XYZ file of N, CA and C in Angstrom:
531
model
N 93.330 85.546 89.639
C 94.003 85.187 90.865
C 95.242 84.366 90.506
N 96.379 84.750 91.056
C 97.623 84.049 90.787
C 97.787 82.805 91.648
N 98.798 82.038 91.342
C 99.052 80.791 92.053
C 99.301 81.022 93.543
N 100.087 82.030 93.887
C 100.366 82.301 95.307
C 99.074 82.577 96.066
N 98.192 83.347 95.494
C 96.927 83.670 96.159
C 96.036 82.430 96.274
N 96.007 81.598 95.256
C 95.219 80.357 95.317
C 95.733 79.447 96.429
N 97.038 79.330 96.545
C 97.621 78.500 97.603
C 97.343 79.092 98.979
N 97.389 80.390 99.069
C 97.128 81.083 100.331
C 95.708 80.827 100.822
N 94.768 80.719 99.905
C 93.364 80.482 100.262
C 93.185 79.139 100.980
N 94.099 78.197 100.760
C 94.012 76.868 101.372
C 94.930 76.727 102.588
N 95.671 77.768 102.895
C 96.702 77.689 103.930
C 96.189 78.076 105.315
N 96.756 77.423 106.336
C 96.490 77.789 107.729
C 97.669 78.519 108.353
N 98.863 78.271 107.820
C 100.066 78.909 108.359
C 101.022 79.202 107.210
N 101.311 80.484 107.002
C 102.124 80.889 105.865
C 103.315 81.723 106.324
N 104.433 81.483 105.660
C 105.629 82.301 105.833
C 105.951 82.911 104.489
N 106.128 84.227 104.489
C 106.598 84.879 103.274
C 108.014 85.344 103.525
N 108.935 84.867 102.712
C 110.346 85.204 102.857
C 110.693 86.379 101.959
N 111.608 87.233 102.446
C 112.076 88.382 101.672
C 110.897 89.250 101.248
N 110.094 89.628 102.223
C 108.856 90.364 101.944
C 109.077 91.770 101.402
N 110.293 92.290 101.515
C 110.530 93.666 101.081
C 109.729 94.597 101.966
N 108.982 95.489 101.369
C 108.110 96.382 102.126
C 106.710 95.820 102.297
N 106.508 94.568 101.928
C 105.207 93.927 102.064
C 104.245 94.244 100.937
N 104.729 94.891 99.895
C 103.854 95.327 98.803
C 103.129 94.164 98.129
N 103.855 93.147 97.727
C 103.236 92.004 97.044
C 102.370 91.199 98.006
N 102.909 90.886 99.166
C 102.199 90.043 100.129
C 100.884 90.681 100.557
N 100.876 92.000 100.745
C 99.643 92.679 101.172
C 98.544 92.554 100.121
N 98.913 92.465 98.870
C 97.916 92.334 97.799
C 97.268 90.956 97.782
N 98.043 89.928 98.097
C 97.470 88.581 98.013
C 96.841 88.122 99.317
N 97.201 88.745 100.428
C 96.685 88.283 101.719
C 95.389 88.994 102.113
N 95.032 90.027 101.405
C 93.869 90.839 101.805
C 92.550 90.069 101.791
N 92.428 89.057 100.936
C 91.165 88.322 100.833
C 91.079 87.078 101.713
N 92.191 86.632 102.237
C 92.196 85.454 103.110
C 93.382 85.541 104.053
N 93.102 85.502 105.330
C 94.167 85.554 106.323
C 94.251 84.215 107.038
N 95.299 83.451 106.782
C 95.485 82.202 107.517
C 95.619 82.466 109.020
N 95.500 81.426 109.826
C 95.615 81.571 111.276
C 96.973 82.133 111.672
N 98.028 81.683 111.013
C 99.377 82.168 111.315
C 99.955 82.798 110.055
N 100.348 84.064 110.176
C 100.919 84.787 109.050
C 102.207 85.453 109.522
N 103.311 85.035 108.955
C 104.603 85.619 109.311
C 105.338 85.987 108.030
N 105.977 87.150 108.054
C 106.807 87.587 106.940
C 108.191 87.901 107.498
N 109.209 87.517 106.767
C 110.568 87.862 107.173
C 111.209 88.718 106.095
N 112.148 89.552 106.530
C 112.855 90.442 105.619
C 114.289 90.582 106.110
N 115.254 90.485 105.206
C 116.663 90.550 105.560
C 117.321 91.890 105.321
N 116.582 92.861 104.777
C 117.113 94.212 104.547
C 116.463 95.110 105.590
N 117.228 95.470 106.631
C 116.672 96.146 107.806
C 115.772 97.347 107.504
N 116.136 98.229 106.561
C 115.251 99.379 106.305
C 113.833 98.993 105.869
N 113.666 97.809 105.296
C 112.338 97.382 104.836
C 111.451 96.831 105.945
N 112.035 96.421 107.066
C 111.260 95.761 108.119
C 110.160 96.675 108.655
N 110.484 97.919 108.985
C 109.480 98.855 109.508
C 108.393 99.133 108.470
N 108.786 99.252 107.223
C 107.821 99.493 106.141
C 106.863 98.308 106.033
N 107.410 97.103 106.069
C 106.579 95.893 105.968
C 105.656 95.758 107.176
N 106.154 96.074 108.369
C 105.311 95.992 109.570
C 104.103 96.909 109.431
N 104.342 98.109 108.962
C 103.245 99.074 108.799
C 102.229 98.568 107.769
N 102.712 98.043 106.681
C 101.835 97.604 105.590
C 101.083 96.314 105.931
N 101.731 95.389 106.636
C 101.146 94.067 106.867
C 100.440 93.909 108.208
N 100.638 94.836 109.134
C 100.033 94.690 110.468
C 98.508 94.654 110.408
N 97.914 95.362 109.477
C 96.445 95.370 109.377
C 95.883 94.008 108.966
N 96.774 93.120 108.495
C 96.352 91.767 108.128
C 96.730 90.755 109.207
N 97.216 91.252 110.326
C 97.594 90.381 111.436
C 98.911 89.662 111.227
N 99.686 90.117 110.280
C 100.970 89.479 109.996
C 102.035 89.952 110.973
N 102.844 89.033 111.401
C 104.008 89.346 112.223
C 105.186 89.463 111.264
N 105.927 90.556 111.351
C 107.073 90.778 110.471
C 108.336 90.791 111.327
N 109.307 89.985 110.943
C 110.553 89.947 111.699
C 111.763 90.053 110.776
N 112.846 90.558 111.347
C 114.103 90.641 110.613
C 114.769 89.272 110.644
N 115.036 88.719 109.501
C 115.751 87.446 109.405
C 116.318 87.315 108.004
N 117.531 86.863 107.930
C 118.143 86.613 106.624
C 117.761 85.216 106.157
N 117.590 85.066 104.864
C 117.125 83.796 104.309
C 118.156 82.678 104.434
N 119.434 83.011 104.498
C 120.454 81.967 104.496
C 120.862 81.517 105.890
N 120.411 82.207 106.906
C 120.725 81.807 108.274
C 119.716 80.761 108.736
N 119.939 80.232 109.896
C 118.960 79.303 110.472
C 117.675 80.087 110.717
N 116.609 79.627 110.144
C 115.334 80.323 110.291
C 114.796 80.123 111.706
N 114.263 81.183 112.316
C 113.831 81.134 113.724
C 112.445 80.519 113.922
N 112.246 79.339 113.338
C 110.942 78.691 113.419
C 111.099 77.222 113.774
N 110.010 76.657 114.292
C 109.995 75.239 114.659
C 109.913 74.368 113.405
N 110.313 73.131 113.557
C 110.146 72.153 112.482
C 108.659 72.048 112.139
N 108.368 71.956 110.856
C 106.998 71.726 110.356
C 105.991 72.785 110.809
N 106.426 74.015 110.925
C 105.565 75.083 111.440
C 104.617 75.673 110.392
N 104.960 75.570 109.118
C 104.163 76.222 108.070
C 103.677 75.213 107.032
N 102.479 75.474 106.509
C 102.001 74.626 105.414
C 102.209 75.294 104.055
N 102.649 76.554 104.089
C 102.958 77.274 102.852
C 104.117 78.227 103.115
N 105.128 78.160 102.261
C 106.246 79.099 102.316
C 106.356 79.739 100.939
N 106.323 81.063 100.930
C 106.452 81.833 99.695
C 107.799 82.549 99.708
N 108.481 82.541 98.592
C 109.759 83.237 98.480
C 109.806 83.853 97.095
N 109.533 85.133 97.047
C 109.514 85.853 95.775
C 110.747 86.750 95.716
N 111.740 86.316 95.019
C 112.978 87.057 94.790
C 113.932 87.050 95.973
N 113.672 86.241 96.996
C 114.631 86.104 98.093
C 115.674 85.076 97.696
N 116.886 85.272 98.107
C 117.953 84.364 97.715
C 117.718 82.934 98.175
N 118.181 82.011 97.387
C 118.097 80.588 97.724
C 119.463 79.954 97.529
N 119.852 79.162 98.503
C 121.068 78.375 98.368
C 120.826 77.030 99.045
N 121.844 76.194 99.121
C 121.631 74.857 99.681
C 121.238 74.909 101.151
N 121.703 75.924 101.886
C 121.371 76.034 103.305
C 119.930 76.502 103.509
N 119.538 77.523 102.773
C 118.169 78.031 102.945
C 117.144 77.018 102.444
N 117.471 76.275 101.399
C 116.536 75.247 100.908
C 116.297 74.195 101.986
N 117.346 73.791 102.685
C 117.204 72.807 103.771
C 116.379 73.373 104.921
N 116.579 74.647 105.226
C 115.816 75.284 106.294
C 114.333 75.381 105.936
N 114.048 75.707 104.702
C 112.657 75.792 104.259
C 112.009 74.413 104.351
N 112.727 73.403 103.938
C 112.202 72.037 104.027
C 111.926 71.667 105.489
N 112.806 72.078 106.382
C 112.659 71.767 107.809
C 111.400 72.396 108.407
N 111.100 73.628 108.036
C 109.964 74.337 108.651
C 108.637 74.065 107.953
N 108.681 73.375 106.829
C 107.460 73.082 106.072
C 106.828 71.786 106.573
N 105.537 71.829 106.813
C 104.831 70.637 107.290
C 104.717 69.606 106.166
N 104.543 68.328 106.516
C 104.365 67.300 105.484
C 103.178 67.663 104.581
N 103.384 67.573 103.296
C 102.338 67.943 102.347
C 102.278 69.438 102.085
N 103.129 70.199 102.769
C 103.166 71.649 102.579
C 103.769 72.015 101.235
N 103.620 73.275 100.883
C 104.069 73.739 99.567
C 105.046 74.893 99.719
N 106.110 74.823 98.938
C 107.080 75.909 98.822
C 106.965 76.456 97.411
N 106.601 77.725 97.303
C 106.471 78.390 96.007
C 107.492 79.509 95.948
N 108.305 79.492 94.913
C 109.328 80.525 94.783
C 109.384 81.065 93.364
N 109.751 82.321 93.285
C 110.030 82.976 92.006
C 111.385 83.649 92.189
N 112.364 83.213 91.441
C 113.719 83.719 91.593
C 114.123 84.572 90.392
N 115.047 85.485 90.641
C 115.647 86.264 89.565
C 117.011 85.643 89.290
N 117.249 85.292 88.049
C 118.519 84.686 87.679
C 119.663 85.625 88.054
N 120.708 85.067 88.616
C 121.857 85.857 89.042
C 122.565 86.576 87.914
N 122.283 86.182 86.692
C 122.891 86.843 85.532
C 121.982 87.927 84.966
N 120.870 88.195 85.641
C 119.935 89.233 85.213
C 120.668 90.576 85.080
N 120.360 91.317 84.069
C 120.954 92.633 83.785
C 122.438 92.547 83.428
N 122.870 91.399 82.967
C 124.283 91.191 82.646
C 124.791 92.210 81.620
N 123.968 92.518 80.626
C 124.386 93.485 79.610
C 124.549 94.884 80.201
N 123.676 95.261 81.125
C 123.785 96.565 81.779
C 125.018 96.599 82.688
N 125.263 95.514 83.374
C 126.448 95.429 84.236
C 127.724 95.597 83.423
N 127.730 95.012 82.242
C 128.907 95.111 81.378
C 129.198 96.573 81.039
N 128.160 97.354 80.810
C 128.329 98.773 80.492
C 128.962 99.542 81.649
N 128.743 99.076 82.872
C 129.291 99.737 84.059
C 130.518 98.996 84.600
N 131.073 98.101 83.778
C 132.241 97.313 84.164
C 132.027 96.613 85.504
N 130.868 96.003 85.625
C 130.490 95.316 86.851
C 130.206 93.850 86.543
N 130.208 93.049 87.578
C 129.919 91.623 87.415
C 128.715 91.251 88.277
N 127.985 90.210 87.893
C 126.826 89.792 88.683
C 127.218 89.465 90.127
N 126.376 89.878 91.056
C 126.625 89.644 92.478
C 126.335 88.195 92.868
N 125.339 87.588 92.222
C 124.938 86.216 92.528
C 124.905 85.372 91.254
N 126.040 85.166 90.598
C 126.023 84.444 89.320
C 125.575 82.988 89.434
N 125.630 82.418 90.625
C 125.227 81.019 90.796
C 123.726 80.857 91.016
N 123.006 81.958 91.111
C 121.554 81.876 91.296
C 120.899 81.665 89.925
N 120.946 80.423 89.475
C 120.365 80.043 88.187
C 119.305 78.974 88.438
N 118.439 78.769 87.479
C 117.415 77.734 87.622
C 118.059 76.372 87.874
N 119.110 76.070 87.144
C 119.789 74.778 87.310
C 120.256 74.591 88.759
N 120.908 75.593 89.314
C 121.415 75.482 90.683
C 120.299 75.480 91.719
N 119.313 76.350 91.551
C 118.208 76.414 92.512
C 117.440 75.090 92.517
N 117.214 74.519 91.354
C 116.561 73.192 91.282
C 117.361 72.163 92.071
N 118.680 72.201 91.915
C 119.552 71.258 92.618
C 119.442 71.462 94.134
N 119.495 72.708 94.601
C 119.395 72.987 96.039
C 118.071 72.469 96.602
N 116.996 72.750 95.870
C 115.659 72.378 96.339
C 115.495 70.854 96.349
N 115.918 70.201 95.288
C 115.809 68.737 95.218
C 116.667 68.068 96.291
N 117.881 68.558 96.482
C 118.777 67.977 97.487
C 118.267 68.184 98.910
N 117.449 69.199 99.112
C 116.868 69.446 100.440
C 115.744 68.459 100.744
N 115.223 67.794 99.704
C 114.166 66.809 99.909
C 112.856 67.125 99.213
N 112.791 68.258 98.549
C 111.556 68.649 97.869
C 111.323 67.847 96.603
N 110.047 67.675 96.269
C 109.645 67.144 94.971
C 109.268 68.369 94.140
N 109.964 68.592 93.059
C 109.708 69.761 92.213
C 108.613 69.402 91.222
N 107.517 70.156 91.251
C 106.405 69.863 90.350
C 106.394 70.765 89.120
N 107.036 71.929 89.221
C 107.076 72.825 88.075
C 108.257 73.769 88.234
N 108.992 73.953 87.156
C 110.105 74.900 87.146
C 110.328 75.347 85.711
N 110.442 76.632 85.519
C 110.779 77.124 84.191
C 111.464 78.475 84.323
N 112.180 78.840 83.269
C 112.828 80.144 83.296
C 112.329 80.987 82.139
N 112.457 82.266 82.343
C 112.023 83.240 81.353
C 113.162 84.215 81.134
N 113.362 84.590 79.901
C 114.366 85.585 79.559
C 113.689 86.647 78.710
N 113.989 87.885 79.010
C 113.398 88.976 78.249
C 114.298 90.195 78.285
N 113.819 91.272 77.715
C 114.594 92.506 77.653
C 114.062 93.520 78.652
N 114.974 94.294 79.190
C 114.620 95.450 80.005
C 115.030 96.656 79.177
N 114.080 97.539 78.907
C 114.340 98.699 78.067
C 114.158 99.974 78.872
N 115.098 100.888 78.737
C 115.028 102.179 79.413
C 114.876 103.269 78.361
N 113.993 104.223 78.626
C 113.735 105.286 77.648
C 114.786 106.382 77.682
N 115.429 106.565 78.859
C 116.457 107.592 78.965
C 117.373 107.297 80.152
N 118.425 108.111 80.290
C 119.407 107.903 81.367
C 118.769 108.061 82.743
N 117.805 108.967 82.858
C 117.120 109.165 84.139
C 116.401 107.904 84.592
N 115.839 107.180 83.651
C 115.143 105.933 83.985
C 116.129 104.888 84.505
N 117.327 104.866 83.930
C 118.352 103.927 84.404
C 118.763 104.280 85.826
N 118.992 105.558 86.083
C 119.392 106.006 87.429
C 118.305 105.663 88.441
N 117.060 105.951 88.113
C 115.946 105.639 89.017
C 115.884 104.137 89.302
N 116.001 103.353 88.261
C 115.950 101.895 88.382
C 117.062 101.389 89.298
N 118.276 101.852 89.074
C 119.410 101.373 89.867
C 119.324 101.820 91.325
N 118.746 102.985 91.574
C 118.558 103.432 92.962
C 117.489 102.593 93.659
N 116.531 102.110 92.892
C 115.443 101.309 93.469
C 115.887 99.884 93.788
N 116.963 99.437 93.187
C 117.454 98.072 93.436
C 118.927 98.120 93.857
N 119.199 98.637 95.058
C 120.593 98.817 95.490
C 121.359 97.515 95.691
N 120.663 96.394 95.717
C 121.336 95.116 95.947
C 122.052 94.590 94.717
N 121.848 95.226 93.562
C 122.602 94.784 92.387
C 124.036 95.256 92.549
N 124.872 94.808 91.717
C 126.292 95.125 91.811
C 126.675 96.242 90.849
N 125.714 97.062 90.471
C 125.986 98.124 89.492
C 126.200 99.432 90.221
């Protein structure tokens, strides 16, 4: 059981940000459904997919961008999950606002320089170069959070052939390649 699932087991009200099609969230929510379950997604084509996947768990899925004012009351959630959704100084403040005292914000971010070598091959530049651990830590701390754990990982992405690269890039249209 991963950390997100362990935290979910103790939660009464959870928000999952940038749910995509609900693939990850549906896997961790199946064993425990908090009283309030809301997922937001900022890429419109994914909203219907997420609604279909998460409705059986009683989750409400709404269209909302992470950087706008979040459509929730102050202190509404005791757990906020953000797996690969963008974070900036505005969204960090909004997450802090909607999180109840003692609540937990768990995030996993992709560094904005991810795939930099592949981008170079296509004469492209990173779309979110400021999305780094250093900057995200600063946004979160400045919003009022106490950071208990943060680390970064760097590794290689290997493609076996050109078809694999094309498939990969079609699956992640938000990159700048």
